[in-house]
PDB file of C-alpha atoms in Angstrom:
ATOM      1  CA  MET I  22     -10.805 -22.354  -0.986  1.00 60.00           C
ATOM      2  CA  GLY I  23     -14.264 -21.682   0.407  1.00 83.00           C
ATOM      3  CA  TYR I  24     -13.121 -18.632   2.349  1.00 90.00           C
ATOM      4  CA  LEU I  25     -11.186 -17.286  -0.642  1.00 90.00           C
ATOM      5  CA  LYS I  26     -14.433 -17.129  -2.635  1.00 92.00           C
ATOM      6  CA  ALA I  27     -16.223 -15.439   0.268  1.00 94.00           C
ATOM      7  CA  LYS I  28     -13.269 -13.083   0.691  1.00 96.00           C
ATOM      8  CA  ARG I  29     -13.478 -12.035  -2.952  1.00 96.00           C
ATOM      9  CA  LEU I  30     -17.219 -11.427  -2.647  1.00 96.00           C
ATOM     10  CA  ILE I  31     -16.612  -9.289   0.444  1.00 96.00           C
ATOM     11  CA  ASP I  32     -13.960  -7.329  -1.470  1.00 97.00           C
ATOM     12  CA  ILE I  33     -16.333  -6.626  -4.360  1.00 97.00           C
ATOM     13  CA  VAL I  34     -19.244  -5.550  -2.171  1.00 97.00           C
ATOM     14  CA  PHE I  35     -17.260  -3.366   0.228  1.00 97.00           C
ATOM     15  CA  SER I  36     -15.069  -1.755  -2.442  1.00 97.00           C
ATOM     16  CA  PHE I  37     -18.161  -0.917  -4.511  1.00 98.00           C
ATOM     17  CA  LEU I  38     -19.870   0.654  -1.504  1.00 98.00           C
ATOM     18  CA  ALA I  39     -16.659   2.495  -0.563  1.00 97.00           C
ATOM     19  CA  LEU I  40     -16.338   3.986  -4.050  1.00 97.00           C
ATOM     20  CA  ILE I  41     -19.865   5.364  -3.769  1.00 97.00           C
ATOM     21  CA  ILE I  42     -19.762   6.526  -0.134  1.00 97.00           C
ATOM     22  CA  LEU I  43     -16.287   8.054  -0.382  1.00 97.00           C
ATOM     23  CA  SER I  44     -16.885   9.795  -3.715  1.00 97.00           C
ATOM     24  CA  PRO I  45     -17.230  13.233  -2.001  1.00 97.00           C
ATOM     25  CA  VAL I  46     -13.907  12.623  -0.238  1.00 96.00           C
ATOM     26  CA  PHE I  47     -12.297  11.645  -3.545  1.00 97.00           C
ATOM     27  CA  LEU I  48     -13.598  14.867  -5.122  1.00 97.00           C
ATOM     28  CA  ILE I  49     -12.249  17.050  -2.294  1.00 97.00           C
ATOM     29  CA  LEU I  50      -8.829  15.394  -2.424  1.00 97.00           C
ATOM     30  CA  ILE I  51      -8.665  15.648  -6.215  1.00 97.00           C
ATOM     31  CA  ILE I  52      -9.365  19.396  -6.039  1.00 97.00           C
ATOM     32  CA  ALA I  53      -6.830  19.851  -3.213  1.00 96.00           C
ATOM     33  CA  ILE I  54      -4.090  18.037  -5.142  1.00 96.00           C
ATOM     34  CA  LYS I  55      -4.723  20.048  -8.326  1.00 95.00           C
ATOM     35  CA  VAL I  56      -4.766  23.372  -6.463  1.00 94.00           C
ATOM     36  CA  ASP I  57      -1.651  22.525  -4.436  1.00 93.00           C
ATOM     37  CA  SER I  58       0.690  21.531  -7.275  1.00 90.00           C
ATOM     38  CA  LYS I  59       0.984  20.914 -11.005  1.00 90.00           C
ATOM     39  CA  GLY I  60       0.702  17.371 -12.322  1.00 92.00           C
ATOM     40  CA  PRO I  61      -1.681  14.415 -12.471  1.00 94.00           C
ATOM     41  CA  VAL I  62      -3.923  13.541  -9.544  1.00 96.00           C
ATOM     42  CA  LEU I  63      -2.958   9.867  -9.589  1.00 95.00           C
ATOM     43  CA  PHE I  64       0.281   8.025 -10.107  1.00 89.00           C
ATOM     44  CA  LYS I  65       0.741   4.416 -11.125  1.00 91.00           C
ATOM     45  CA  GLN I  66       3.464   2.085  -9.903  1.00 90.00           C
ATOM     46  CA  LYS I  67       4.233  -1.464 -11.011  1.00 92.00           C
ATOM     47  CA  ARG I  68       3.688  -3.926  -8.172  1.00 94.00           C
ATOM     48  CA  VAL I  69       3.604  -7.689  -7.699  1.00 96.00           C
ATOM     49  CA  GLY I  70       0.152  -9.245  -7.507  1.00 97.00           C
ATOM     50  CA  ILE I  71      -1.245 -12.743  -7.012  1.00 96.00           C
ATOM     51  CA  HIS I  72       1.011 -15.486  -8.419  1.00 96.00           C
ATOM     52  CA  LYS I  73       3.638 -12.759  -8.990  1.00 96.00           C
ATOM     53  CA  ARG I  74       1.701 -11.186 -11.851  1.00 96.00           C
ATOM     54  CA  HIS I  75       2.423  -7.485 -12.237  1.00 96.00           C
ATOM     55  CA  PHE I  76      -0.227  -4.774 -12.023  1.00 97.00           C
ATOM     56  CA  ASN I  77      -0.312  -0.999 -11.642  1.00 96.00           C
ATOM     57  CA  ILE I  78      -1.172   0.113  -8.141  1.00 95.00           C
ATOM     58  CA  LEU I  79      -2.970   3.453  -7.856  1.00 96.00           C
ATOM     59  CA  LYS I  80      -2.258   6.217  -5.364  1.00 95.00           C
ATOM     60  CA  PHE I  81      -2.974   9.899  -5.047  1.00 96.00           C
ATOM     61  CA  ARG I  82       0.125  11.827  -6.118  1.00 93.00           C
ATOM     62  CA  THR I  83       1.996  13.194  -3.095  1.00 91.00           C
ATOM     63  CA  MET I  84       5.222  14.395  -4.718  1.00 87.00           C
ATOM     64  CA  ARG I  85       6.196  17.211  -7.060  1.00 86.00           C
ATOM     65  CA  ILE I  86       6.379  16.390 -10.761  1.00 82.00           C
ATOM     66  CA  ASP I  87      10.041  17.483 -10.890  1.00 74.00           C
ATOM     67  CA  THR I  88      11.060  14.804  -8.401  1.00 70.00           C
ATOM     68  CA  PRO I  89      13.960  12.704  -9.785  1.00 65.00           C
ATOM     69  CA  LYS I  90      12.409   9.871 -11.781  1.00 63.00           C
ATOM     70  CA  ASP I  91      12.697   6.174 -10.936  1.00 53.00           C
ATOM     71  CA  CYS I  92      14.241   6.901  -7.560  1.00 57.00           C
ATOM     72  CA  PRO I  93      12.783   5.432  -4.348  1.00 58.00           C
ATOM     73  CA  THR I  94      11.896   8.047  -1.754  1.00 63.00           C
ATOM     74  CA  HIS I  95      14.505   6.815   0.722  1.00 59.00           C
ATOM     75  CA  LEU I  96      17.315   7.396  -1.806  1.00 60.00           C
ATOM     76  CA  LEU I  97      16.424  11.042  -2.342  1.00 63.00           C
ATOM     77  CA  GLU I  98      18.423  13.718  -0.581  1.00 67.00           C
ATOM     78  CA  ASN I  99      16.055  15.337   1.918  1.00 70.00           C
ATOM     79  CA  PRO I 100      12.872  13.507   0.764  1.00 70.00           C
ATOM     80  CA  ASP I 101      10.606  16.037   2.489  1.00 74.00           C
ATOM     81  CA  GLN I 102      11.518  18.747  -0.025  1.00 78.00           C
ATOM     82  CA  TRP I 103       9.885  16.741  -2.827  1.00 79.00           C
ATOM     83  CA  ILE I 104       6.622  16.023  -1.008  1.00 89.00           C
ATOM     84  CA  THR I 105       3.809  18.511  -1.582  1.00 92.00           C
ATOM     85  CA  LYS I 106       1.911  20.181   1.254  1.00 92.00           C
ATOM     86  CA  VAL I 107      -1.206  18.173   0.506  1.00 94.00           C
ATOM     87  CA  GLY I 108       1.004  15.107  -0.015  1.00 93.00           C
ATOM     88  CA  LYS I 109       2.329  15.303   3.544  1.00 91.00           C
ATOM     89  CA  PHE I 110      -1.237  15.260   4.857  1.00 94.00           C
ATOM     90  CA  LEU I 111      -2.202  12.396   2.549  1.00 94.00           C
ATOM     91  CA  ARG I 112       0.764  10.281   3.654  1.00 89.00           C
ATOM     92  CA  LYS I 113       0.298  11.026   7.343  1.00 87.00           C
ATOM     93  CA  THR I 114      -3.367   9.983   7.189  1.00 88.00           C
ATOM     94  CA  SER I 115      -2.787   7.188   4.596  1.00 86.00           C
ATOM     95  CA  LEU I 116      -5.436   8.827   2.391  1.00 93.00           C
ATOM     96  CA  ASP I 117      -3.028   8.552  -0.544  1.00 94.00           C
ATOM     97  CA  GLU I 118      -3.907   4.837  -0.584  1.00 93.00           C
ATOM     98  CA  LEU I 119      -7.634   5.397  -1.250  1.00 96.00           C
ATOM     99  CA  PRO I 120      -7.460   4.908  -5.053  1.00 97.00           C
ATOM    100  CA  GLN I 121      -6.465   1.300  -4.356  1.00 97.00           C
ATOM    101  CA  ILE I 122     -10.139   0.687  -3.643  1.00 97.00           C
ATOM    102  CA  TRP I 123     -10.417   0.477  -7.434  1.00 98.00           C
ATOM    103  CA  ASN I 124      -7.570  -2.084  -7.521  1.00 98.00           C
ATOM    104  CA  ILE I 125      -9.624  -4.109  -5.039  1.00 98.00           C
ATOM    105  CA  PHE I 126     -12.859  -3.787  -6.994  1.00 98.00           C
ATOM    106  CA  VAL I 127     -11.303  -5.082 -10.242  1.00 97.00           C
ATOM    107  CA  GLY I 128      -9.644  -8.021  -8.482  1.00 97.00           C
ATOM    108  CA  GLN I 129      -5.993  -6.967  -8.471  1.00 97.00           C
ATOM    109  CA  MET I 130      -5.958  -6.565  -4.704  1.00 98.00           C
ATOM    110  CA  SER I 131      -7.911  -7.519  -1.602  1.00 97.00           C
ATOM    111  CA  ILE I 132      -8.887  -5.425   1.404  1.00 97.00           C
ATOM    112  CA  ILE I 133      -6.672  -7.586   3.616  1.00 97.00           C
ATOM    113  CA  GLY I 134      -3.464  -9.274   2.481  1.00 96.00           C
ATOM    114  CA  PRO I 135       0.306  -8.764   2.206  1.00 95.00           C
ATOM    115  CA  ARG I 136       1.175  -5.294   0.920  1.00 94.00           C
ATOM    116  CA  PRO I 137       2.130  -5.607  -2.775  1.00 94.00           C
ATOM    117  CA  ALA I 138       5.891  -5.530  -3.284  1.00 92.00           C
ATOM    118  CA  LEU I 139       7.585  -3.324  -5.850  1.00 90.00           C
ATOM    119  CA  TRP I 140       8.297  -5.282  -9.054  1.00 90.00           C
ATOM    120  CA  ASN I 141      12.047  -5.081  -8.391  1.00 88.00           C
ATOM    121  CA  GLN I 142      11.946  -5.798  -4.668  1.00 90.00           C
ATOM    122  CA  TYR I 143      13.376  -9.240  -5.328  1.00 92.00           C
ATOM    123  CA  ASP I 144      14.487  -9.919  -1.753  1.00 93.00           C
ATOM    124  CA  LEU I 145      10.968  -9.507  -0.360  1.00 94.00           C
ATOM    125  CA  ILE I 146       9.422 -11.462  -3.240  1.00 96.00           C
ATOM    126  CA  ASP I 147      11.848 -14.365  -2.698  1.00 96.00           C
ATOM    127  CA  GLU I 148      11.216 -14.379   1.049  1.00 96.00           C
ATOM    128  CA  ARG I 149       7.460 -14.436   0.519  1.00 97.00           C
ATOM    129  CA  ASP I 150       7.857 -17.448  -1.778  1.00 96.00           C
ATOM    130  CA  LYS I 151       8.991 -19.428   1.272  1.00 95.00           C
ATOM    131  CA  TYR I 152       5.606 -18.855   2.904  1.00 95.00           C
ATOM    132  CA  GLY I 153       3.249 -18.925  -0.082  1.00 95.00           C
ATOM    133  CA  ALA I 154       2.522 -15.228   0.419  1.00 96.00           C
ATOM    134  CA  ASN I 155       2.860 -14.522  -3.314  1.00 96.00           C
ATOM    135  CA  ASP I 156      -0.015 -16.880  -4.102  1.00 96.00           C
ATOM    136  CA  ILE I 157      -2.808 -14.756  -2.633  1.00 96.00           C
ATOM    137  CA  ARG I 158      -4.044 -11.305  -3.587  1.00 97.00           C
ATOM    138  CA  PRO I 159      -2.014  -8.483  -2.005  1.00 97.00           C
ATOM    139  CA  GLY I 160      -3.947  -6.218   0.303  1.00 96.00           C
ATOM    140  CA  LEU I 161      -4.656  -2.609   1.107  1.00 94.00           C
ATOM    141  CA  THR I 162      -3.506  -3.536   4.596  1.00 93.00           C
ATOM    142  CA  GLY I 163      -2.395  -6.693   6.333  1.00 93.00           C
ATOM    143  CA  TRP I 164      -0.884  -8.484   9.297  1.00 94.00           C
ATOM    144  CA  ALA I 165       2.592  -6.980   8.755  1.00 91.00           C
ATOM    145  CA  GLN I 166       1.059  -3.517   8.446  1.00 88.00           C
ATOM    146  CA  ILE I 167      -0.272  -3.601  11.992  1.00 89.00           C
ATOM    147  CA  ASN I 168       2.881  -5.189  13.390  1.00 88.00           C
ATOM    148  CA  GLY I 169       5.530  -2.712  12.377  1.00 80.00           C
ATOM    149  CA  ARG I 170       4.836  -1.460   8.850  1.00 66.00           C
ATOM    150  CA  ASP I 171       7.870   0.521   7.529  1.00 63.00           C
ATOM    151  CA  GLU I 172       9.977  -0.405  10.553  1.00 70.00           C
ATOM    152  CA  LEU I 173      10.109  -4.110   9.677  1.00 82.00           C
ATOM    153  CA  PRO I 174      13.127  -5.749   8.016  1.00 90.00           C
ATOM    154  CA  ILE I 175      12.400  -7.876   4.945  1.00 91.00           C
ATOM    155  CA  GLU I 176      12.706 -11.253   6.701  1.00 93.00           C
ATOM    156  CA  VAL I 177      10.310 -10.303   9.489  1.00 94.00           C
ATOM    157  CA  LYS I 178       7.809  -8.730   7.098  1.00 93.00           C
ATOM    158  CA  ALA I 179       7.767 -11.875   4.918  1.00 95.00           C
ATOM    159  CA  LYS I 180       7.374 -14.107   7.975  1.00 95.00           C
ATOM    160  CA  LEU I 181       4.394 -12.075   9.169  1.00 95.00           C
ATOM    161  CA  ASP I 182       2.881 -12.311   5.688  1.00 96.00           C
ATOM    162  CA  GLY I 183       3.345 -16.074   5.959  1.00 95.00           C
ATOM    163  CA  GLU I 184       1.556 -16.092   9.306  1.00 96.00           C
ATOM    164  CA  TYR I 185      -1.352 -14.327   7.658  1.00 96.00           C
ATOM    165  CA  VAL I 186      -1.511 -16.940   4.883  1.00 95.00           C
ATOM    166  CA  LYS I 187      -1.477 -19.738   7.451  1.00 95.00           C
ATOM    167  CA  LYS I 188      -4.184 -18.180   9.650  1.00 94.00           C
ATOM    168  CA  MET I 189      -6.220 -16.514   6.902  1.00 95.00           C
ATOM    169  CA  GLY I 190      -9.905 -16.424   7.724  1.00 95.00           C
ATOM    170  CA  PHE I 191     -12.715 -14.074   8.677  1.00 94.00           C
ATOM    171  CA  LYS I 192     -11.468 -13.656  12.261  1.00 95.00           C
ATOM    172  CA  MET I 193      -7.940 -12.824  11.095  1.00 96.00           C
ATOM    173  CA  ASP I 194      -9.206 -10.318   8.521  1.00 96.00           C
ATOM    174  CA  ILE I 195     -11.348  -8.567  11.122  1.00 95.00           C
ATOM    175  CA  LYS I 196      -8.327  -8.351  13.443  1.00 95.00           C
ATOM    176  CA  CYS I 197      -6.237  -6.811  10.640  1.00 94.00           C
ATOM    177  CA  PHE I 198      -8.994  -4.393   9.657  1.00 94.00           C
ATOM    178  CA  PHE I 199      -9.523  -2.918  13.091  1.00 93.00           C
ATOM    179  CA  GLY I 200      -5.808  -3.100  13.878  1.00 92.00           C
ATOM    180  CA  THR I 201      -5.200  -0.930  10.829  1.00 89.00           C
ATOM    181  CA  ILE I 202      -7.642   1.704  12.045  1.00 88.00           C
ATOM    182  CA  VAL I 203      -5.773   1.895  15.344  1.00 87.00           C
ATOM    183  CA  SER I 204      -2.377   2.039  13.599  1.00 82.00           C
ATOM    184  CA  VAL I 205      -3.471   4.837  11.270  1.00 78.00           C
ATOM    185  CA  LEU I 206      -4.902   6.883  14.126  1.00 78.00           C
ATOM    186  CA  LYS I 207      -1.692   6.415  16.134  1.00 74.00           C
ATOM    187  CA  HIS I 208       0.523   6.865  13.029  1.00 64.00           C
ATOM    188  CA  ASP I 209       2.425   3.717  14.002  1.00 58.00           C
ATOM    189  CA  GLY I 210       5.358   2.372  12.025  1.00 47.00           C
ATOM    190  CA  VAL I 211       5.521   5.064   9.335  1.00 50.00           C
ATOM    191  CA  VAL I 212       9.027   6.336   8.650  1.00 48.00           C
ATOM    192  CA  GLU I 213       9.298   8.883   5.857  1.00 44.00           C
ATOM    193  CA  GLY I 214      11.928   8.159   3.258  1.00 41.00           C
ATOM    194  CA  GLY I 215      12.727   4.599   4.200  1.00 42.00           C
ATOM    195  CA  THR I 216      11.817   1.413   5.995  1.00 43.00           C
ATOM    196  CA  GLY I 217      12.544   2.747   9.427  1.00 40.00           C
ATOM    197  CA  LYS I 218      14.713   2.225  12.437  1.00 43.00           C
ATOM    198  CA  MET I 219      15.145  -1.522  12.054  1.00 44.00           C
ATOM    199  CA  GLN I 220      16.373  -1.531   8.452  1.00 44.00           C
ATOM    200  CA  LYS I 221      16.847   1.898   6.876  1.00 43.00           C
ATOM    201  CA  ASP I 222      18.827   0.607   3.905  1.00 38.00           C
ATOM    202  CA  GLU I 223      16.011  -1.576   2.501  1.00 38.00           C
ATOM    203  CA  VAL I 224      13.798  -0.306  -0.321  1.00 38.00           C
ATOM    204  CA  ALA I 225      10.506   0.986   1.016  1.00 37.00           C
ATOM    205  CA  SER I 226       7.644  -1.004  -0.487  1.00 37.00           C
ATOM    206  CA  THR I 227       4.933   1.528   0.278  1.00 39.00           C
ATOM    207  CA  LYS I 228       6.515   4.850  -0.619  1.00 44.00           C
ATOM    208  CA  GLU I 229       6.010   6.695  -3.844  1.00 47.00           C
ATOM    209  CA  THR I 230       8.437   6.532  -6.751  1.00 43.00           C
ATOM    210  CA  ILE I 231       7.803   9.004  -9.549  1.00 39.00           C
ATOM    211  CA  SER I 232       7.806   7.136 -12.851  1.00 38.00           C
ATOM    212  CA  GLY I 233       6.781   9.879 -15.240  1.00 35.00           C
TER     213      GLY I 233
END
């Protein structure tokens, strides 16, 4: 419990500083999104938070506003046609995730933790229950993210989330943080329109669904 309090303090301090330092980046991306396509800058999506409470995760919009509603990216025919030019860049660099810094600041998420599941991703939620991974704040990135990301099947992803819960501590969070930087730079484990080579028919937990 001691580390959880320290972890929350770290989240507050670093997310606050990030919001200030990255404000010019936010402004540039907001302008780019508005110039590139019609529609809102942000989109909200219902996700599963700590103790399975629902919250709205924030992302920069990467898809056209005429994308079929309530349809996961991997179920769309030719998903690339729905992604905007700026959206492709945002997804490739993971910059579409930046608004989640606000989710972290207000306590809905943590910097490090299991990626929040979609509200209807019942298989992943049930698997995480086995490991207590639903009882901590979900993260911007985590142990599963640097060990396969979209390529992981549900069972393996949940098991890795469980390993994080078991080993959670400052050393583990540092390992996840720097591992994420390496993964983003190498573009590891990202498979557009699905969960990748290992399990293409599973619902992608980190891809955008247009909900109006």
